[in-house]
Coordinates of C-alpha atoms and ligand atoms in Angstrom, one line a residue:
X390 CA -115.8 -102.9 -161.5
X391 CA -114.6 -101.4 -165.1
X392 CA -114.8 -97.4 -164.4
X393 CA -112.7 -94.1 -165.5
X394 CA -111.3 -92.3 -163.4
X395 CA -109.4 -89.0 -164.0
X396 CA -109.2 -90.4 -167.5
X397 CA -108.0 -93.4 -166.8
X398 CA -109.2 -97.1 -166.8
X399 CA -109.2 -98.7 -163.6
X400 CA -110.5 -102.5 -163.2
X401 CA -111.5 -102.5 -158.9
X402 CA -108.6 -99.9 -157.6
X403 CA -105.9 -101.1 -160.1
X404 CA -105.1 -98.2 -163.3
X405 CA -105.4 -101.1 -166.4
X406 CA -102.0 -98.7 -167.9
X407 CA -99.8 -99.8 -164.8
X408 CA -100.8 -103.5 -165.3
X409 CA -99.7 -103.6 -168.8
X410 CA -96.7 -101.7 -167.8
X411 CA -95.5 -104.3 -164.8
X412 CA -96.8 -107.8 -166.9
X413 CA -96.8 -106.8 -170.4
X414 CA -99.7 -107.3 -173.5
X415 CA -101.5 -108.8 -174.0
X416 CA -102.7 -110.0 -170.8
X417 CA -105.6 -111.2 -169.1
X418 CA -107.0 -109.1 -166.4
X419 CA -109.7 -110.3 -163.9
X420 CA -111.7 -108.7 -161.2
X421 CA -111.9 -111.0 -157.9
X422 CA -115.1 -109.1 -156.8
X423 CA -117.1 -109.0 -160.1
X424 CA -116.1 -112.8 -160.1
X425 CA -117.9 -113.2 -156.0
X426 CA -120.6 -110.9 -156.7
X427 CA -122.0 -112.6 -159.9
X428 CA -121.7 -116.2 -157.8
X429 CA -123.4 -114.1 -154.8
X430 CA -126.3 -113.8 -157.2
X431 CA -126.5 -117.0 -157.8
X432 CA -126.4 -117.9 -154.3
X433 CA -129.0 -116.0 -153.3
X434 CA -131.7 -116.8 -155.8
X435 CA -130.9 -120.7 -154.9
X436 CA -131.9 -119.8 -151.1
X437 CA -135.3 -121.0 -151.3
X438 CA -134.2 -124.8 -152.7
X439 CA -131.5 -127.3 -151.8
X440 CA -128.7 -127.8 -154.6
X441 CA -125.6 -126.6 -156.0
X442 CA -124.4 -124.0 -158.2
X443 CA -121.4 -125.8 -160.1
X444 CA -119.0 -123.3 -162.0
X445 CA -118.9 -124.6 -165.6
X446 CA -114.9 -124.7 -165.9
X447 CA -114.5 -125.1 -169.2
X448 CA -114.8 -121.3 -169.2
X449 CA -111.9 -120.4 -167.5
X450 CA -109.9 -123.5 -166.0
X451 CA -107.4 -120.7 -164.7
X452 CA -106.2 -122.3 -161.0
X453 CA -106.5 -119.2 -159.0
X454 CA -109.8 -118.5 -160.1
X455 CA -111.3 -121.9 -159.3
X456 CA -109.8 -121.4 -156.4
X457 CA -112.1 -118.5 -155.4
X458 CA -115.1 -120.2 -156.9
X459 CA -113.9 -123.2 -154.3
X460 CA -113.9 -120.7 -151.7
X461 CA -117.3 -119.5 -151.4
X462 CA -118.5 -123.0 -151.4
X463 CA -119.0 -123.5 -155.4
X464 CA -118.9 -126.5 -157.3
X465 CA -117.4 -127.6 -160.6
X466 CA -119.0 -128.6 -164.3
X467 CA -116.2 -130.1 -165.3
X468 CA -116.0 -131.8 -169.3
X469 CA -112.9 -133.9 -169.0
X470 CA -110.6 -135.7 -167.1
X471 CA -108.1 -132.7 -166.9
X472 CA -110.8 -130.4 -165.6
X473 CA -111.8 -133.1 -162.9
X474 CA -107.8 -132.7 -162.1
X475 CA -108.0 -128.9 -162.1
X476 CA -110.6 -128.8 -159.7
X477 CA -109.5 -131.1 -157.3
X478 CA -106.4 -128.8 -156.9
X479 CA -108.2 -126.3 -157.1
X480 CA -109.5 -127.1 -153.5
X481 CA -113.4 -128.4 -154.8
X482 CA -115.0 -131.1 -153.1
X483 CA -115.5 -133.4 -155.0
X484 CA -119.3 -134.2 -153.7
X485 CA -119.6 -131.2 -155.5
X486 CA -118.3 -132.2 -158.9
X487 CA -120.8 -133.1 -161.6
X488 CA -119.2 -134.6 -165.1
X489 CA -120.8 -134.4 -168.4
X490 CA -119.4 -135.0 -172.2
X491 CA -120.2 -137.4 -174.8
X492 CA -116.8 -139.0 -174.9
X493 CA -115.7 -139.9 -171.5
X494 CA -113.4 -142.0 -171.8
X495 CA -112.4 -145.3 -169.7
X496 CA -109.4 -143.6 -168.3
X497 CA -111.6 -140.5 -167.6
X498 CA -114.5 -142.5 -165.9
X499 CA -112.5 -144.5 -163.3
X500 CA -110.3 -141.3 -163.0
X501 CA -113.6 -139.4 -161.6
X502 CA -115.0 -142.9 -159.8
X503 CA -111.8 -143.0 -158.4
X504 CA -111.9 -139.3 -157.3
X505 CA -115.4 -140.1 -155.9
X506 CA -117.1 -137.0 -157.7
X507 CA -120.7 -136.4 -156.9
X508 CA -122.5 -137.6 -160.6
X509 CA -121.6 -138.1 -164.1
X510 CA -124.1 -136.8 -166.3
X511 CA -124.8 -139.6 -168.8
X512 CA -124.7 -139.0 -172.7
X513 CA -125.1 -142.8 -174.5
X514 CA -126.5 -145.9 -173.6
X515 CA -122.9 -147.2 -174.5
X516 CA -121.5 -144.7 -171.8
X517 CA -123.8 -145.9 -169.6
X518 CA -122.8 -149.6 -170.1
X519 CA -118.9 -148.5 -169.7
X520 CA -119.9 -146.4 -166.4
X521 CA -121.6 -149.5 -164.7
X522 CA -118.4 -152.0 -165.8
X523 CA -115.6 -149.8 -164.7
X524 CA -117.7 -149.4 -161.4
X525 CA -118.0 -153.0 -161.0
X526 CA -114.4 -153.6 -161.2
X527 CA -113.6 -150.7 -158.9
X528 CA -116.7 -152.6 -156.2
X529 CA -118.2 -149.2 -156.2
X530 CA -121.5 -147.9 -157.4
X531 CA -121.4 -144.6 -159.5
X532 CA -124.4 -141.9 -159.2
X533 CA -125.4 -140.9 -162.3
X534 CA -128.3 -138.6 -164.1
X535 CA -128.8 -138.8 -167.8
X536 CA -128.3 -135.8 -169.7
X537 CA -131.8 -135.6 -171.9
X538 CA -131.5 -133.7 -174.8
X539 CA -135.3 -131.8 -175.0
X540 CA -135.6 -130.6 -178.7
X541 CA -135.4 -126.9 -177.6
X542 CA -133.9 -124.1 -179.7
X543 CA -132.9 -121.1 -177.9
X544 CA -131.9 -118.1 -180.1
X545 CA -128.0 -118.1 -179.9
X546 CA -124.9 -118.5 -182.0
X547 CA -126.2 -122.4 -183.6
X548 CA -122.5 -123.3 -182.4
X549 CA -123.6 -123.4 -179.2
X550 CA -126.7 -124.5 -179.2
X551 CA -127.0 -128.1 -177.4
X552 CA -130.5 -128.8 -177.1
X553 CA -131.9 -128.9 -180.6
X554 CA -133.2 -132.1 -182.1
X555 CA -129.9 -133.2 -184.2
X556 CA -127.3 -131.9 -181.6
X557 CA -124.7 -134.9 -180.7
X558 CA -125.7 -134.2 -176.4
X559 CA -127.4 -135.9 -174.3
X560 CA -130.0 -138.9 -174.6
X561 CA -132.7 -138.4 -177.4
X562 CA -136.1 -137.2 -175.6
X563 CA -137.9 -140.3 -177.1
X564 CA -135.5 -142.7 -175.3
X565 CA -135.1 -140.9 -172.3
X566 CA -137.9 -143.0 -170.0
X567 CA -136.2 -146.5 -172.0
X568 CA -132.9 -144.8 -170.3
X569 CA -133.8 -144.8 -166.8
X570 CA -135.4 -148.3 -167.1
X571 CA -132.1 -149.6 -168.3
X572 CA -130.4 -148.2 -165.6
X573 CA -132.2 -149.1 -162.9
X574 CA -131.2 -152.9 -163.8
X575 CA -127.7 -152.1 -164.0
X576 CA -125.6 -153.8 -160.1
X577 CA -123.8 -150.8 -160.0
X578 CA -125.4 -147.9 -161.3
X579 CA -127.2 -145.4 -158.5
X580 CA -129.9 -142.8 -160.5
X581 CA -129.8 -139.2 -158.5
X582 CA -130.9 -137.1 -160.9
X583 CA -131.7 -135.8 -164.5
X584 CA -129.5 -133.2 -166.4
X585 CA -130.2 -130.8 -169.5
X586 CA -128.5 -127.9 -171.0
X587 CA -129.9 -126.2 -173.8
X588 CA -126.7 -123.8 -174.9
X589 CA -125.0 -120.7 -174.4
X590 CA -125.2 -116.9 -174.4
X591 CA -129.2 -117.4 -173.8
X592 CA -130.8 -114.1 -173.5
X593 CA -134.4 -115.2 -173.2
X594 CA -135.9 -117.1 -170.4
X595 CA -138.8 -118.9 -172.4
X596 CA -136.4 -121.8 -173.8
X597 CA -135.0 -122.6 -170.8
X598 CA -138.8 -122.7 -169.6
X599 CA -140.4 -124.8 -172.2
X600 CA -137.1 -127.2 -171.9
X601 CA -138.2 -127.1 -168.0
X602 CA -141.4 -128.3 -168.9
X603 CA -140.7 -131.1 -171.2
X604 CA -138.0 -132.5 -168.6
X605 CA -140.7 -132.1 -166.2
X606 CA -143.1 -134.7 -168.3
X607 CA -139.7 -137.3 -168.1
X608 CA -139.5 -136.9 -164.3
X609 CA -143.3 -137.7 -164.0
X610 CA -143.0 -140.7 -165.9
X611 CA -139.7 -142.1 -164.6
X612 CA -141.0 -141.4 -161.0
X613 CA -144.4 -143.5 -161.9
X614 CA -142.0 -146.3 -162.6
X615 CA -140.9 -146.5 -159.0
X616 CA -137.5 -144.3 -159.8
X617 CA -136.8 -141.3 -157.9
X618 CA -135.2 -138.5 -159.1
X619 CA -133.7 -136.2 -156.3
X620 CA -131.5 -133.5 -158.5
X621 CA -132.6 -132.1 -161.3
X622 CA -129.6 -130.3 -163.3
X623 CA -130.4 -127.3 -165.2
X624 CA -127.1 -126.7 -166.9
X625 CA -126.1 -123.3 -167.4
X626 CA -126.0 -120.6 -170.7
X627 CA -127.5 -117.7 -168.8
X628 CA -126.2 -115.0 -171.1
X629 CA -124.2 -111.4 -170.7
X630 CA -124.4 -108.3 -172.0
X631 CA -121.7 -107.9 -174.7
X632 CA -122.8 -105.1 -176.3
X633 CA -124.9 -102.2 -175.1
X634 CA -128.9 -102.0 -175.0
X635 CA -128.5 -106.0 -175.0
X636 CA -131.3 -106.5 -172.2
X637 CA -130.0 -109.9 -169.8
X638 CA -131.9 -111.8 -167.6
X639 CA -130.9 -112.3 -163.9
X640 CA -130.4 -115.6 -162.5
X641 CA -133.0 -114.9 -160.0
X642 CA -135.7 -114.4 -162.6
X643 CA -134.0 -117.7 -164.4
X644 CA -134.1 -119.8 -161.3
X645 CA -137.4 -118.8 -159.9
X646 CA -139.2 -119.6 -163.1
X647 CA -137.2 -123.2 -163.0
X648 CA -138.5 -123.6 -159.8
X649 CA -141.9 -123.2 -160.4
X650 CA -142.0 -125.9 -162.9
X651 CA -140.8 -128.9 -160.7
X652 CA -142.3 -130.2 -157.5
X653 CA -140.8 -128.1 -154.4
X654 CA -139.3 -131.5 -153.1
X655 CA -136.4 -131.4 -155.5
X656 CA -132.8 -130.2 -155.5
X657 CA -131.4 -128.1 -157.7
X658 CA -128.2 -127.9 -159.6
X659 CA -127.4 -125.0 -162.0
X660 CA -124.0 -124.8 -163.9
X661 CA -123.2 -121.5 -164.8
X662 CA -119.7 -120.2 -166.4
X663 CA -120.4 -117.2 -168.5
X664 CA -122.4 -115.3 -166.6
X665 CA -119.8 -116.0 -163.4
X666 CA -116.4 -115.2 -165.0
X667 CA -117.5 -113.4 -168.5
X668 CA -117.8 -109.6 -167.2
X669 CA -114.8 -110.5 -164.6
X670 CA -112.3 -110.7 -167.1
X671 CA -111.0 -108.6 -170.0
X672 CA -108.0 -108.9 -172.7
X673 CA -105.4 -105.6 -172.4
X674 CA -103.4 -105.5 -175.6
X675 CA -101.1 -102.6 -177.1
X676 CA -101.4 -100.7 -180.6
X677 CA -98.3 -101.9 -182.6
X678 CA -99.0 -100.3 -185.7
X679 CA -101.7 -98.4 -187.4
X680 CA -102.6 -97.9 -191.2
X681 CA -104.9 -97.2 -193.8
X682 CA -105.6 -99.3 -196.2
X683 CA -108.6 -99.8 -198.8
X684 CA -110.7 -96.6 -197.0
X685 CA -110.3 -98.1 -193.0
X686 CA -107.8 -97.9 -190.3
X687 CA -106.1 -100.9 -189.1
X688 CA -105.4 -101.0 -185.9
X689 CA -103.1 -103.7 -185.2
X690 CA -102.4 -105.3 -181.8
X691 CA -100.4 -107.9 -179.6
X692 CA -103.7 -109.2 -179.0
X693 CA -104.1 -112.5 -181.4
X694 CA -107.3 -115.2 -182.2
X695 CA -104.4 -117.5 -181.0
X696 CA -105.6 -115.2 -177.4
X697 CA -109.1 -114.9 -178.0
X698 CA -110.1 -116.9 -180.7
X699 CA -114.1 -116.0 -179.8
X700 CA -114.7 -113.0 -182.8
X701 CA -113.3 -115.2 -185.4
X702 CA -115.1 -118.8 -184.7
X703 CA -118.8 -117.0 -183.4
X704 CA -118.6 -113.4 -185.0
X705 CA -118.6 -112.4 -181.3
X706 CA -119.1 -108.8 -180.2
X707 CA -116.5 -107.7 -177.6
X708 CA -116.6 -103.7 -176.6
X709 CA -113.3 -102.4 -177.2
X710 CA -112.4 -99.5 -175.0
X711 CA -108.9 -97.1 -174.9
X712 CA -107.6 -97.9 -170.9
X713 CA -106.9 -93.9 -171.4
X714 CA -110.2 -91.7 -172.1
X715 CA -109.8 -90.0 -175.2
X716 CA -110.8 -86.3 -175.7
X717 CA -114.2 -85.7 -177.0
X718 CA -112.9 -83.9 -180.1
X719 CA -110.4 -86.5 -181.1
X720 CA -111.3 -87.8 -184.5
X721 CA -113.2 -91.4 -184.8
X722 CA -112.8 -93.3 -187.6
X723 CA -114.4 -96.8 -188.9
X724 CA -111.8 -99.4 -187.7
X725 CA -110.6 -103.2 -188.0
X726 CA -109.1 -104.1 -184.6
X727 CA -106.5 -107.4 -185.6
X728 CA -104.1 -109.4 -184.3
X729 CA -100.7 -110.2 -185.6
X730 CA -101.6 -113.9 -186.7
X731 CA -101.2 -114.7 -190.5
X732 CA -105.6 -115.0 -191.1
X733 CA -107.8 -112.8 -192.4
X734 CA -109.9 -114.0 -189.8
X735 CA -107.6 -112.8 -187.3
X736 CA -109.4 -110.0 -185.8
X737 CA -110.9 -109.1 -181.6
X738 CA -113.2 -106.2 -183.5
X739 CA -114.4 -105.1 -187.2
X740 CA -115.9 -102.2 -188.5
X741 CA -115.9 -100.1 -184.8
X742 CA -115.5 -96.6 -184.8
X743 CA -113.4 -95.6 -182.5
X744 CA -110.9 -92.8 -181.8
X745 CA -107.5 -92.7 -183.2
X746 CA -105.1 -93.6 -180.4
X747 CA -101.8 -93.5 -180.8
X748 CA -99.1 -96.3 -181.6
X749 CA -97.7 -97.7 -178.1
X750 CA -101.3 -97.0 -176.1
X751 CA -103.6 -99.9 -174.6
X752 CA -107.0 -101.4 -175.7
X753 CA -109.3 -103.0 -173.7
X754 CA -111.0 -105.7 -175.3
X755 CA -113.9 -106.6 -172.9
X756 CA -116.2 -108.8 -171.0
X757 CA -113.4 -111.8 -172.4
X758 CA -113.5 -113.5 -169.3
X759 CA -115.9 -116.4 -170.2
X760 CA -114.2 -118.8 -173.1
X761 CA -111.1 -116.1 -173.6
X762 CA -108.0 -117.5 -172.0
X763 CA -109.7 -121.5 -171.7
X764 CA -109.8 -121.4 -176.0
X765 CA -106.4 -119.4 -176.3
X766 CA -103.8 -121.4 -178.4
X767 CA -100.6 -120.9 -179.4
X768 CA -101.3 -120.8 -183.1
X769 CA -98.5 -119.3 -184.7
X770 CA -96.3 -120.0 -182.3
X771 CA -97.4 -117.3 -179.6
X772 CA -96.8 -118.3 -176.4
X773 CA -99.5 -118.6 -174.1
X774 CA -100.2 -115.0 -172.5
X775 CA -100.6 -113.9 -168.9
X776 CA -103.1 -113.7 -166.6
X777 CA -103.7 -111.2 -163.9
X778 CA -106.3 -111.0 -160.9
X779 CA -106.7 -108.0 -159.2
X780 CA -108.0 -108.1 -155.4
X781 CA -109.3 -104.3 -154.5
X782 CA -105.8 -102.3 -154.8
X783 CA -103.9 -105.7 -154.9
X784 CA -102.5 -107.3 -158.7
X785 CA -101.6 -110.7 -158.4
X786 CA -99.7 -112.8 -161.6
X787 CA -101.6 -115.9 -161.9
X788 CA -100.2 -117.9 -164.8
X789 CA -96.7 -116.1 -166.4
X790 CA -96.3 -115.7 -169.9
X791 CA -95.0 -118.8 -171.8
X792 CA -91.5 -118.4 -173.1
X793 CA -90.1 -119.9 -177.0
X794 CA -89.0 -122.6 -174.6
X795 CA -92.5 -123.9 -173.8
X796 CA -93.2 -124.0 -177.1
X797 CA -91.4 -126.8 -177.7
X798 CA -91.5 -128.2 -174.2
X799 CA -93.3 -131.8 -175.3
X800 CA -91.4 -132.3 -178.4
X801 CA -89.5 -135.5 -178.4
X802 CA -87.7 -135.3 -181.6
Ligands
LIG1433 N1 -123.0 -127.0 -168.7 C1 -122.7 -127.7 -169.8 C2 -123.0 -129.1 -169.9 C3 -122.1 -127.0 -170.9 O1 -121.8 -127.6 -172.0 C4 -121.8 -125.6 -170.8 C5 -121.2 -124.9 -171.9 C6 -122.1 -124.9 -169.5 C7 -122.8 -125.7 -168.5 C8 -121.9 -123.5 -169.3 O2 -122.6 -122.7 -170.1 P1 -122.6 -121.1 -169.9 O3 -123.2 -120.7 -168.6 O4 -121.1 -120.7 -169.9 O5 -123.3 -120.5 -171.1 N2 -117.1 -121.4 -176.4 C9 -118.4 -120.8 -176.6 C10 -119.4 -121.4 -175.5 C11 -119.5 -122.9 -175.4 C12 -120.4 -123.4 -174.4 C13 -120.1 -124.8 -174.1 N3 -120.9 -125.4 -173.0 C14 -118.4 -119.3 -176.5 O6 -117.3 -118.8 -176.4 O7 -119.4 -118.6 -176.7

C-alpha cells in the first residue's frame, strides 16, 4: 500500500506530500485496505474452525478504524471500561467483545455485564469473587474464561512479554485447575472458555506452540472434572516486520499450528492488534531544522515521543523514509531523527543514514500504526495530532488536531 511513484510517496492512491499539505504534521496516516487485507488473512486461516478474531484495541482505539474492523464482522479485545465504550460506538456486537486486565474495576465490571459483552477473561481469584457478586446483584450470570499465565518466554522486548513466570497476568499455571474448581461453585459465574497471551511483537511460532501445549494439559484436566471448556483464547502478539530481512510468520501458519494442538471440537478466539493495524498506519512529520553537532546531523521534526512514544520506551525500530525519493547521488549521512520535546530520549530514529533532505520536506516514519496514536500524549503540552484514513483515492480527517484550548479543557481551577 506504501509505493513511489514518479518520485513520490503515495499511501493507496493518495501522494503522502498533499496530505501533509491539506492536514498538517505531524499526522497519522492510515491505509483502509492494508487494514481489511491483514484481517482478510486472519479470516481466512480461521475457516476451518468456529471462533472469533477480536481486534485488540488497545492498539489503536481510533473510532473510524474500529469502525471498519466492526464492519467485516471483527470483534474487540478491549482492556478497560473506556475501550468497552469505544467499541460499542464503534458499531461491535457486543457477543463479540472479550475483556481482559488485571484491574477491572467494579464500575468496569457491571459496566461490561451491563453491556452484556460475550466473556471477561479472568486474572485473580479476587476478580473472580467481585465478577460473581456484581452479577448477583445485577440477577445475571457472567461468562467468563480465566486467563492462565503458562510460564512461556517468547523472544521479544521483556516489556512486553506477558507469559513468563513472574509477569503480574493471568492466573499462575499451578493454580489454574484450583481456578476452575472454584468457579464452578460460584451461583452466577458461567465457564466458556480458557484464555492466554504470551506477549507482543512475537516473531517465532514455537512459544506460542509450547504455550498451546501446556494450556492444552489444563483443558484436559479441567474437562476430567466434568467442566467444559468451549473457547479457547489464544490472545494475540503475532509480530511485523519493522525492519528489513526481519522474516514474520503468517497467521495462517500461527493458527494452523494452534489448531493442531487442541481437539477439533473447540472454538477459537485470536486477538490480534499489531499485525491488523501496525503496517496500515504511518506518522508524516516535517524537517524543522537540521544541524551538526558532536560529528552527526540532527534532523529535527514536528514529530514528538509525546506522538509516538514507541523508540523511546522499547528502543523500537521504525523505517524512516523521505515522502519524496531522493536522487541516488545525494549525500547520506549518519543521522539522529528527534522530536521537539525537552528529553534526550526524545527521538522516532538514531543513528540512520539517510539522505540529507532539506528543511520544510516530509519524513515518513513507518509501520506506526500498532501502539502509535493509542500511547500518544500530550507531554509538553502538544496537542494531540491528527489522524487521516485514506480509502483508494479518497483522504478522510478522522480525529482533528487538538487546539491550546483542549489542553486545558478538564481543568477546574
Ligand atoms: N491480547 C491481550 C490480552 C493483550 O494484552 C495484547 C497486547 C493483545 C491481545 C494484542 O497483542 P498484539 O497482537 O498487538 O501483539 N505497547 C507495546 C505493546 C503492548 C502489548 C500489550 N498487549 C508496543 O508498542 O510494542
Amino acid at each position: 500500500m506504501l509505493e513511489f511513484r514518479k518520485g513520490d510517496l503515495y499511501i493507496e492512491n493518495v501522494k503522502l506530500s498533499d496530505v501533509a499539505k491539506e492536514y498538517g504534521t505531524s499526522t497519522y496516516v492510515y491505509s483502509k485496505q492494508q487494514i481489511v487485507n491483514n484481517f482478510e488473512n486472519y479470516k481466512k486461516a480461521m475457516t476451518l474452525r468456529d471462533g472469533l478474531i477480536c481486534f485488540a484495541c488497545k492498539t489503536n482505539s481510533s473510532g473510524a478504524i474500529l469502525k471498519i474492523l466492526a464492519d467485516i464482522g471483527a470483534g474487540a479485545d478491549t482492556t478497560s471500561g473506556g475501550e468497552i465504550y469505544r467499541c460499542l460506538k464503534a458499531g461491535f456486537n457486543p457477543s463479540k467483545i472479550v475483556y481482559a486486565g488485571v484491574g477491572k474495576t467494579v464500575e468496569e465490571i457491571e459496566y461490561a455485564l451491563k453491556n452484556k459483552i460475550f466473556m471477561f477473561n479472568v486474572e485473580s481469584f479476587e476478580e473472580l469473587d467481585a465478577i460473581d457478586k456484581i452479577a448477583a446483584n445485577l440477577k445475571i450470570k457472567a461468562n467468563i474464561a480465566f486467563r492462565v499465565n503458562p510460564y512461556v518466554n517468547p523472544d521479544t522486548h521483556s516489556y512486553i512479554v506477558t507469559g513468563k513466570k513472574g509477569t503480574k497476568f493471568g492466573i499462575s499455571y499451578e493454580d489454574a485447575v484450583k481456578a476452575y474448581l472454584t468457579a464452578k461453585r460460584k451461583k452466577n459465574i458461567n465457564i466458556v472458555g480458557i484464555h492466554f497471551h504470551i506477549g507482543s511483537q512475537i516473531l517465532e511460532i514455537e512459544s506460542f506452540v509450547v504455550a498451546a501445549k501446556k494450556i492444552k494439559k489444563i483443558v484436559d484436566e479441567v474437562e476430567k472434572n466434568g467442566i467444559r471448556i468451549s473457547y479457547i483464547d489464544c490472545g494475540g502478539g503475532l509480530g511485523i516486520k519493522y525492519e528489513k530481512g526481519e522474516k514474520v510468520p503468517s497467521p495462517k501458519c500461527l493458527i494452523s499450528e494452534i489448531f493442531s494442538v487442541f481437539d477439533k471440537d473447540k472454538k477459537f478466539i485470536f486477538e490480534p492488534g499489531r499485525s491488523i493495524i501496525g503496517n496500515a498506519g504511518h506518522l508524516l512529520a516535517k524537517v524543522l531544522y537540521r544541524k551538526m553537532s558532536g560529528g552527526k546531523n540532527f534532523f529535527i521534526t514536528d514529530a514528538g515521543m509525546n506522538d509516538l512514544i514507541r523508540p523511546t520506551l522499547y528502543n523500537a525500530y521504525h523505517e524512516i523514509i523521505p515522502v519524496k525519493k531522493i536522487n541516488a547521488n545525494v549525500k547520506k549521512v549518519r543521522s539522529d531523527v528527534v522530536g521537539p520535546v525537552c528529553e534526550s530520549g526524545d527521538f522516532v530514529g538514531r543513528n540512520r543514514i539517510l539522505p540529507i533532505v532539506k528543511q520544510g520536506e516530509y519524513l515518513l516514519i513507518t509501520c506506526a500504526g500498532a501502539y502509535g496514536a493509542a500511547m500518544s500524549s500530550e507531554y509538553n503540552s502538544r496537542p494531540l495530532l491528527a489522524e487521516v484514513l485514506i480509502d483508494d483515492k479518497q483522504t478522510k480527517l478522522i480525529r482533528k488536531r487538538a487546539n491550546y484550548k483542549d489542553l486545558i479543557l478538564n481543568e477546574v481551577l
